[in-house]
Tab-separated table of C-alpha atoms in Angstrom:
chain	number	residue	atom	x	y	z
A	22	MET	CA	1.967	11.822	16.652
A	23	ARG	CA	0.465	8.496	16.928
A	24	THR	CA	-3.365	8.256	18.248
A	25	SER	CA	-2.884	5.760	21.096
A	26	CYS	CA	-0.495	7.411	23.570
A	27	VAL	CA	0.363	7.788	27.494
A	28	GLU	CA	-0.709	11.145	28.912
A	29	ILE	CA	1.729	12.165	32.046
A	30	ASN	CA	0.079	14.461	34.703
A	31	LEU	CA	3.110	16.497	36.412
A	32	GLU	CA	1.373	18.188	38.652
A	33	ASN	CA	-0.936	15.606	39.737
A	34	PHE	CA	2.853	13.835	40.313
A	35	GLU	CA	3.855	17.049	42.365
A	36	LYS	CA	0.797	17.429	44.150
A	37	ASN	CA	1.581	13.444	45.533
A	38	ILE	CA	5.164	15.174	46.442
A	39	LYS	CA	3.301	17.340	48.697
A	40	THR	CA	1.030	14.639	49.992
A	41	ALA	CA	3.750	12.458	51.024
A	42	ARG	CA	6.084	15.120	52.439
A	43	GLY	CA	3.155	16.539	54.965
A	44	LYS	CA	2.951	13.415	56.034
A	45	LEU	CA	6.587	12.867	56.056
A	46	GLY	CA	8.218	16.376	57.903
A	47	ASP	CA	12.366	16.231	57.818
A	48	LYS	CA	12.455	12.810	56.613
A	49	LYS	CA	14.255	12.277	53.445
A	50	ILE	CA	12.432	11.159	49.867
A	51	LEU	CA	13.754	8.803	47.487
A	52	ALA	CA	11.737	8.846	44.684
A	53	VAL	CA	12.044	5.021	42.928
A	54	VAL	CA	12.343	5.379	38.766
A	55	LYS	CA	12.964	2.534	37.897
A	56	ALA	CA	11.684	0.966	34.324
A	57	ASP	CA	11.571	4.255	33.166
A	58	ALA	CA	9.456	5.533	36.046
A	59	TYR	CA	7.579	3.266	36.108
A	60	GLY	CA	6.624	3.556	32.581
A	61	HIS	CA	5.673	7.223	32.937
A	62	GLY	CA	9.818	8.342	31.212
A	63	ALA	CA	12.283	8.733	33.683
A	64	VAL	CA	14.170	11.662	32.515
A	65	ALA	CA	10.691	13.630	32.606
A	66	ILE	CA	9.427	12.257	36.061
A	67	SER	CA	13.267	12.919	37.653
A	68	THR	CA	13.357	16.142	36.221
A	69	ARG	CA	10.423	17.693	38.200
A	70	ALA	CA	11.170	15.317	40.991
A	71	SER	CA	14.190	16.973	41.789
A	72	ALA	CA	12.219	20.460	41.162
A	73	LYS	CA	10.303	19.618	44.289
A	74	GLY	CA	13.420	18.348	46.545
A	75	ILE	CA	13.169	15.076	46.371
A	76	ASP	CA	16.169	13.965	48.059
A	77	PHE	CA	17.558	10.763	46.413
A	78	LEU	CA	16.256	8.755	43.240
A	79	GLY	CA	15.916	5.257	42.904
A	80	VAL	CA	17.167	3.193	39.647
A	81	GLY	CA	17.409	-0.650	39.089
A	82	ILE	CA	20.225	-0.825	36.417
A	83	VAL	CA	23.373	1.327	36.194
A	84	GLU	CA	21.788	2.386	32.099
A	85	GLU	CA	19.210	3.529	34.255
A	86	GLY	CA	21.561	5.680	36.616
A	87	ILE	CA	23.550	6.780	33.729
A	88	GLU	CA	20.440	8.031	31.214
A	89	LEU	CA	19.807	10.527	34.251
A	90	LYS	CA	23.518	11.922	34.605
A	91	ASN	CA	23.837	12.629	30.662
A	92	ALA	CA	20.311	14.692	30.961
A	93	GLY	CA	22.048	16.504	33.611
A	94	ILE	CA	20.221	15.456	36.938
A	95	GLN	CA	21.886	16.449	40.093
A	96	THR	CA	20.169	14.879	42.444
A	97	PRO	CA	21.736	11.444	43.737
A	98	ILE	CA	20.991	8.439	42.354
A	99	LEU	CA	20.836	5.230	44.082
A	100	ILE	CA	21.275	1.790	42.475
A	101	LEU	CA	18.637	-0.453	44.294
A	102	SER	CA	20.138	-3.862	43.462
A	103	GLN	CA	23.674	-4.794	43.850
A	104	GLU	CA	25.422	-5.118	39.713
A	105	LEU	CA	28.550	-7.087	38.544
A	106	GLU	CA	31.585	-6.608	38.939
A	107	GLU	CA	32.394	-4.825	35.729
A	108	ARG	CA	29.800	-2.274	36.112
A	109	VAL	CA	31.857	-0.679	38.660
A	110	GLU	CA	33.913	1.894	36.470
A	111	GLU	CA	30.576	3.301	34.832
A	112	ILE	CA	29.071	2.901	38.550
A	113	VAL	CA	32.446	5.378	40.133
A	114	ARG	CA	32.663	7.417	36.856
A	115	TYR	CA	29.341	9.005	36.769
A	116	ASN	CA	28.501	9.196	41.038
A	117	LEU	CA	26.171	6.528	41.463
A	118	TYR	CA	25.447	5.054	44.684
A	119	PRO	CA	25.900	1.894	44.440
A	120	THR	CA	24.335	-0.702	46.747
A	121	ILE	CA	26.399	-3.956	48.194
A	122	CYS	CA	26.073	-6.986	49.530
A	123	SER	CA	28.646	-8.775	48.291
A	124	ARG	CA	32.370	-9.226	49.503
A	125	ASN	CA	33.519	-9.178	45.417
A	126	PHE	CA	31.715	-6.605	44.587
A	127	LEU	CA	32.929	-4.550	47.806
A	128	ASP	CA	36.446	-5.223	46.810
A	129	ALA	CA	35.839	-4.274	42.979
A	130	LEU	CA	34.406	-0.451	44.246
A	131	ASP	CA	37.511	-0.387	46.900
A	132	ARG	CA	40.551	-0.853	44.051
A	133	GLU	CA	37.952	0.847	41.435
A	134	GLY	CA	37.641	4.185	44.045
A	135	LYS	CA	41.622	4.172	44.304
A	136	ARG	CA	42.172	4.082	40.565
A	137	GLN	CA	39.964	6.834	39.676
A	138	ASN	CA	40.980	8.461	43.385
A	139	LYS	CA	37.274	8.980	44.340
A	140	ILE	CA	35.745	7.810	47.791
A	141	ILE	CA	32.662	6.278	46.823
A	142	ALA	CA	29.455	6.318	48.852
A	143	LEU	CA	27.704	3.384	48.924
A	144	PHE	CA	24.614	1.589	50.935
A	145	ILE	CA	24.549	-1.617	52.879
A	146	LEU	CA	21.572	-3.666	51.657
A	147	LEU	CA	20.344	-6.366	54.685
A	148	ASP	CA	17.775	-9.626	54.079
A	149	THR	CA	15.961	-9.255	56.334
A	150	GLY	CA	13.007	-11.495	54.926
A	151	MET	CA	12.705	-10.538	50.921
A	152	GLY	CA	15.172	-13.247	50.243
A	153	ARG	CA	16.595	-11.788	47.010
A	154	TYR	CA	19.531	-9.541	46.932
A	155	GLY	CA	20.946	-9.055	50.650
A	156	LEU	CA	23.053	-9.691	53.572
A	157	VAL	CA	22.029	-11.688	55.871
A	158	PRO	CA	22.094	-10.628	59.375
A	159	ASP	CA	24.794	-12.723	60.472
A	160	GLU	CA	27.142	-11.459	57.547
A	161	PHE	CA	26.721	-7.615	58.913
A	162	ILE	CA	29.686	-7.260	60.947
A	163	TYR	CA	31.495	-8.650	59.281
A	164	PHE	CA	31.196	-6.365	56.170
A	165	LEU	CA	30.964	-3.852	58.711
A	166	LYS	CA	34.832	-4.378	59.665
A	167	LEU	CA	35.793	-4.747	56.239
A	168	ILE	CA	34.299	-1.544	55.448
A	169	LYS	CA	35.952	0.389	58.297
A	170	LYS	CA	39.374	-0.919	56.956
A	171	MET	CA	39.016	0.629	53.488
A	172	SER	CA	40.037	3.732	52.471
A	173	TRP	CA	37.948	3.614	48.960
A	174	VAL	CA	34.768	3.440	50.013
A	175	ARG	CA	32.673	4.991	53.118
A	176	ILE	CA	28.377	3.804	54.271
A	177	GLU	CA	26.391	6.720	53.138
A	178	GLY	CA	23.206	4.077	54.070
A	179	VAL	CA	21.995	1.229	55.670
A	180	MET	CA	18.319	-0.743	53.652
A	181	SER	CA	16.474	-3.648	53.453
A	182	HIS	CA	12.724	-4.233	51.746
A	183	PHE	CA	9.720	-5.598	52.833
A	184	PRO	CA	7.795	-8.338	50.970
A	185	ILE	CA	4.171	-8.249	52.106
A	186	ALA	CA	4.327	-4.770	54.130
A	187	GLY	CA	0.808	-3.968	54.831
A	188	VAL	CA	-0.777	-7.637	54.301
A	189	ASP	CA	1.148	-9.507	56.827
A	190	PHE	CA	1.593	-6.965	60.082
A	191	GLN	CA	3.527	-9.917	61.769
A	192	PHE	CA	5.747	-10.680	59.325
A	193	THR	CA	6.719	-6.918	58.753
A	194	ARG	CA	6.775	-5.717	62.771
A	195	GLU	CA	9.107	-8.839	62.810
A	196	GLN	CA	11.610	-7.512	59.992
A	197	ILE	CA	11.669	-3.760	61.635
A	198	GLU	CA	12.748	-5.899	64.955
A	199	ASN	CA	15.715	-7.001	63.408
A	200	PHE	CA	16.644	-3.672	61.474
A	201	LYS	CA	16.621	-2.007	64.465
A	202	LYS	CA	18.863	-4.506	66.387
A	203	LEU	CA	21.470	-4.470	63.371
A	204	ILE	CA	21.419	-0.898	62.884
A	205	GLN	CA	22.124	-1.148	66.920
A	206	SER	CA	25.099	-3.602	66.596
A	207	ALA	CA	27.139	-0.708	63.941
A	208	GLU	CA	26.355	1.832	66.075
A	209	SER	CA	27.903	0.011	69.163
A	210	MET	CA	30.503	-0.812	66.634
A	211	GLY	CA	31.319	3.528	66.864
A	212	ILE	CA	29.507	3.257	63.313
A	213	THR	CA	27.717	6.315	61.971
A	214	ILE	CA	25.280	5.200	59.161
A	215	PRO	CA	24.172	8.624	58.139
A	216	ILE	CA	20.936	7.144	56.622
A	217	LYS	CA	18.292	4.550	57.377
A	218	SER	CA	15.786	3.136	55.102
A	219	LEU	CA	13.530	0.568	55.297
A	220	ALA	CA	9.547	1.372	54.436
A	221	ASN	CA	7.907	1.434	51.110
A	222	SER	CA	5.029	2.967	49.479
A	223	ALA	CA	3.130	0.290	51.300
A	224	ALA	CA	4.962	0.471	55.024
A	225	PHE	CA	4.893	4.140	55.002
A	226	LEU	CA	0.632	4.013	54.066
A	227	THR	CA	-0.013	1.323	57.307
A	228	ASP	CA	3.430	1.044	59.910
A	229	LYS	CA	4.832	4.475	60.874
A	230	ASP	CA	7.134	2.527	62.721
A	231	SER	CA	8.729	1.144	59.432
A	232	ILE	CA	10.365	5.129	58.692
A	233	PHE	CA	13.642	6.071	60.456
A	234	ASP	CA	15.600	8.795	57.704
A	235	MET	CA	14.491	8.154	54.380
A	236	VAL	CA	11.359	6.184	52.803
A	237	ARG	CA	11.577	4.849	49.366
A	238	LEU	CA	8.398	5.640	47.333
A	239	GLY	CA	7.572	4.184	44.281
A	240	LEU	CA	3.870	3.910	42.991
A	241	ILE	CA	2.288	6.242	45.436
A	242	LEU	CA	3.720	8.979	44.042
A	243	TYR	CA	2.414	8.036	40.453
A	244	GLY	CA	-1.175	8.473	42.541
A	245	ILE	CA	-1.821	4.091	42.749
A	246	SER	CA	-1.684	2.659	45.701
A	247	PRO	CA	-0.131	-0.498	46.379
A	248	LEU	CA	-2.430	-1.430	48.837
A	249	PRO	CA	-5.843	-1.289	47.184
A	250	ASP	CA	-7.789	-0.529	50.632
A	251	LYS	CA	-5.247	1.974	51.602
A	252	GLY	CA	-4.147	5.434	50.508
A	253	GLN	CA	-5.896	5.507	47.227
A	254	ASN	CA	-8.570	8.327	47.550
A	255	GLU	CA	-5.195	10.680	48.827
A	256	TYR	CA	-2.969	10.757	45.606
A	257	LEU	CA	-3.483	11.494	42.057
A	258	PRO	CA	-3.162	8.935	39.199
A	259	VAL	CA	-0.384	10.370	37.157
A	260	MET	CA	-1.070	8.530	34.339
A	261	THR	CA	-3.706	7.576	31.310
A	262	VAL	CA	-3.864	6.004	28.406
A	263	LYS	CA	-5.739	7.049	26.218
A	264	SER	CA	-6.515	6.413	22.003
A	265	LYS	CA	-8.830	7.096	19.208
A	266	ILE	CA	-11.466	4.648	17.048
A	267	SER	CA	-9.546	4.159	13.834
A	268	PHE	CA	-12.621	1.964	11.932
A	269	ILE	CA	-16.194	0.986	12.967
A	270	LYS	CA	-18.189	-1.466	11.283
A	271	THR	CA	-21.694	-3.454	12.097
A	272	ILE	CA	-20.892	-7.560	12.155
A	273	PRO	CA	-24.232	-10.474	11.834
A	274	PRO	CA	-25.086	-12.764	14.285
A	275	GLY	CA	-22.687	-15.789	13.897
A	276	HIS	CA	-19.531	-13.678	12.773
A	277	SER	CA	-16.518	-14.302	15.039
A	278	VAL	CA	-13.316	-11.306	15.951
A	279	SER	CA	-9.603	-11.596	15.731
A	280	TYR	CA	-7.842	-14.356	15.854
A	281	THR	CA	-8.657	-17.732	17.147
A	282	ARG	CA	-12.438	-16.880	16.195
A	283	SER	CA	-12.779	-16.726	20.541
A	284	PHE	CA	-16.012	-14.311	20.289
A	285	ILE	CA	-18.594	-15.319	18.218
A	286	ALA	CA	-21.261	-12.195	17.760
A	287	LYS	CA	-24.687	-13.663	19.227
A	288	ARG	CA	-26.744	-10.299	17.757
A	289	PRO	CA	-25.999	-7.651	14.945
A	290	THR	CA	-22.792	-6.212	17.322
A	291	THR	CA	-21.434	-2.655	16.872
A	292	ILE	CA	-17.370	-2.842	16.584
A	293	ALA	CA	-14.891	-0.431	16.815
A	294	VAL	CA	-10.966	-0.722	16.415
A	295	VAL	CA	-9.035	0.581	18.654
A	296	PRO	CA	-5.283	0.878	17.133
A	297	ILE	CA	-3.191	-0.553	20.472
A	298	GLY	CA	-2.217	-3.931	21.358
A	299	TYR	CA	-0.116	-6.168	23.303
A	300	ALA	CA	3.571	-4.552	21.417
A	301	ASP	CA	2.231	-1.464	23.487
A	302	GLY	CA	1.856	-3.288	26.646
A	303	TYR	CA	-2.054	-3.683	26.566
A	304	ASP	CA	-2.241	-7.491	27.879
A	305	ARG	CA	-3.255	-10.451	25.483
A	306	LYS	CA	-4.671	-11.989	28.698
A	307	LEU	CA	-7.034	-9.131	28.240
A	308	SER	CA	-9.161	-10.673	25.297
A	309	ASN	CA	-12.543	-10.704	26.551
A	310	LYS	CA	-12.058	-10.005	29.666
A	311	GLY	CA	-10.499	-5.861	29.948
A	312	TRP	CA	-13.062	-2.885	28.723
A	313	MET	CA	-12.651	0.665	28.037
A	314	LEU	CA	-14.153	3.702	27.881
A	315	VAL	CA	-16.363	5.246	24.800
A	316	LYS	CA	-18.472	8.331	25.922
A	317	GLY	CA	-17.905	7.759	29.596
A	318	GLU	CA	-19.380	4.545	28.870
A	319	LYS	CA	-17.930	0.727	28.770
A	320	ALA	CA	-16.876	-0.786	25.939
A	321	PRO	CA	-16.097	-4.521	26.443
A	322	VAL	CA	-12.795	-5.787	24.621
A	323	ILE	CA	-14.262	-8.829	22.209
A	324	GLY	CA	-12.078	-11.087	20.776
A	325	ASP	CA	-7.844	-11.599	21.070
A	326	VAL	CA	-6.070	-8.478	21.556
A	327	THR	CA	-3.397	-8.407	18.490
A	328	MET	CA	0.064	-6.943	18.422
A	329	ASP	CA	-1.199	-3.463	17.226
A	330	ALA	CA	-4.672	-3.545	17.243
A	331	THR	CA	-8.029	-4.579	20.274
A	332	VAL	CA	-11.472	-4.669	19.535
A	333	ILE	CA	-14.256	-3.299	21.338
A	334	ASP	CA	-18.501	-3.709	21.605
A	335	ILE	CA	-20.174	-0.448	21.067
A	336	THR	CA	-23.219	-1.810	20.125
A	337	ASP	CA	-24.784	0.059	22.884
A	338	ILE	CA	-23.410	3.335	22.991
A	339	GLN	CA	-24.835	5.899	21.081
A	340	ASP	CA	-23.252	7.802	17.993
A	341	VAL	CA	-20.071	6.446	17.980
A	342	LYS	CA	-17.691	7.897	15.248
A	343	ILE	CA	-14.372	7.410	13.747
A	344	GLY	CA	-11.880	9.270	15.918
A	345	ASP	CA	-13.816	9.248	18.887
A	346	GLU	CA	-11.714	9.307	21.941
A	347	VAL	CA	-11.227	5.833	23.741
A	348	ILE	CA	-9.861	5.516	27.807
A	349	ILE	CA	-8.203	2.262	27.949
A	350	MET	CA	-6.720	3.445	31.657
A	351	ASN	CA	-7.475	6.675	34.252
A	352	THR	CA	-9.387	7.025	36.922
A	353	SER	CA	-12.246	4.786	35.923
A	354	VAL	CA	-10.947	2.416	34.241
A	355	THR	CA	-7.809	1.979	37.023
A	356	ALA	CA	-4.724	-0.234	37.071
A	357	TRP	CA	-6.169	-2.363	39.763
A	358	GLU	CA	-8.818	-3.198	37.433
A	359	ILE	CA	-6.989	-3.783	34.698
A	360	SER	CA	-4.727	-6.044	36.767
A	361	ASP	CA	-6.867	-8.220	38.949
A	362	ALA	CA	-8.501	-9.026	35.528
A	363	ILE	CA	-5.390	-10.815	34.658
A	364	ASP	CA	-4.103	-11.722	37.934
A	365	THR	CA	-0.971	-9.144	38.060
A	366	ILE	CA	-0.302	-6.606	40.036
A	367	PRO	CA	-0.507	-2.265	39.172
A	368	TYR	CA	2.982	-1.748	38.992
A	369	GLU	CA	3.359	-4.228	36.150
A	370	VAL	CA	0.352	-3.184	34.037
A	371	ILE	CA	1.905	0.729	34.458
A	372	SER	CA	5.654	-0.266	33.354
A	373	ARG	CA	4.942	-1.976	30.708
A	374	MET	CA	3.051	0.528	28.660
A	375	GLY	CA	5.651	0.672	25.397
A	376	LYS	CA	7.846	3.030	24.287
A	377	ARG	CA	5.699	3.228	20.891
A	378	LEU	CA	3.177	5.423	22.717
A	379	PRO	CA	3.951	8.647	22.786
A	380	ARG	CA	4.149	10.235	26.673
A	381	VAL	CA	2.371	13.419	26.475
A	382	TYR	CA	3.226	15.669	29.875
A	383	ILE	CA	0.606	17.862	30.855
């Protein structure tokens, strides 16, 4: 197996589910497993989530849902955004739950349901402020009336999404109130909505009023809070990225390191090569900014991160040998720290850890 790897602690994942469940009581949980479960391995994570009683799994595209179905996953799978009409045959054939927010896609589902002789349970996505997918509020009643007249589709749920939960409380509050009003308008028409879902991880941590029938939890189940100052101590990190030193040498003052000569040694410098690079998801913007842990001590990244390798400075760390373990990300080099260094978000850091890195499940 390759020296560099991503270690996934499934026991911590289970504990995070238990912690969230303890706060939610009988509310449903959808575990977001899109983007290969944020880099954790969708099949392994979904299998464990299903075994722990997760109510729904959320994927981003049809292929992700099919992968889970082919792996034998029985838990209901919701496609979190609307797909193209050309995908309806697969959506219906694999019994995936589609999300709808357009007339053409709704009509295509109804026709395909008739063709396959299946009634399709769907989720309506409302745009209460995200400004991406979703029906604007004025369209909602029109779609409810359409669905009432159709024979091959039924409403399983209605959901919306927060763009800035846990940060802009006023805007989030407005979204919650608008969502409530839209649900009430549906109920006044005699339409039953089995599952109402608004809260994501950030809202779950900060606003109980955002919790309806089901919460959609992603980052927090992987042990990373979407808010750096909220909930981090309650949830256990699931992913550790590690490697081993493959080469060591000492360079003299004035010697450069890596492409572009962005690092010039000012003293005799002992460098170590770590076989992980930007092709593995270790961002090139960490050049001369990042650090790794060697023997529990910080070793700064020096020079440009390359496709397959990164150089670190181990001058001040004693007794380092080829083959020594290097921690690239864990509780001491966190996804938040890495994301802050390159001006991004933890979601990107963990989901970009590539397929070249073997997943080791413990």
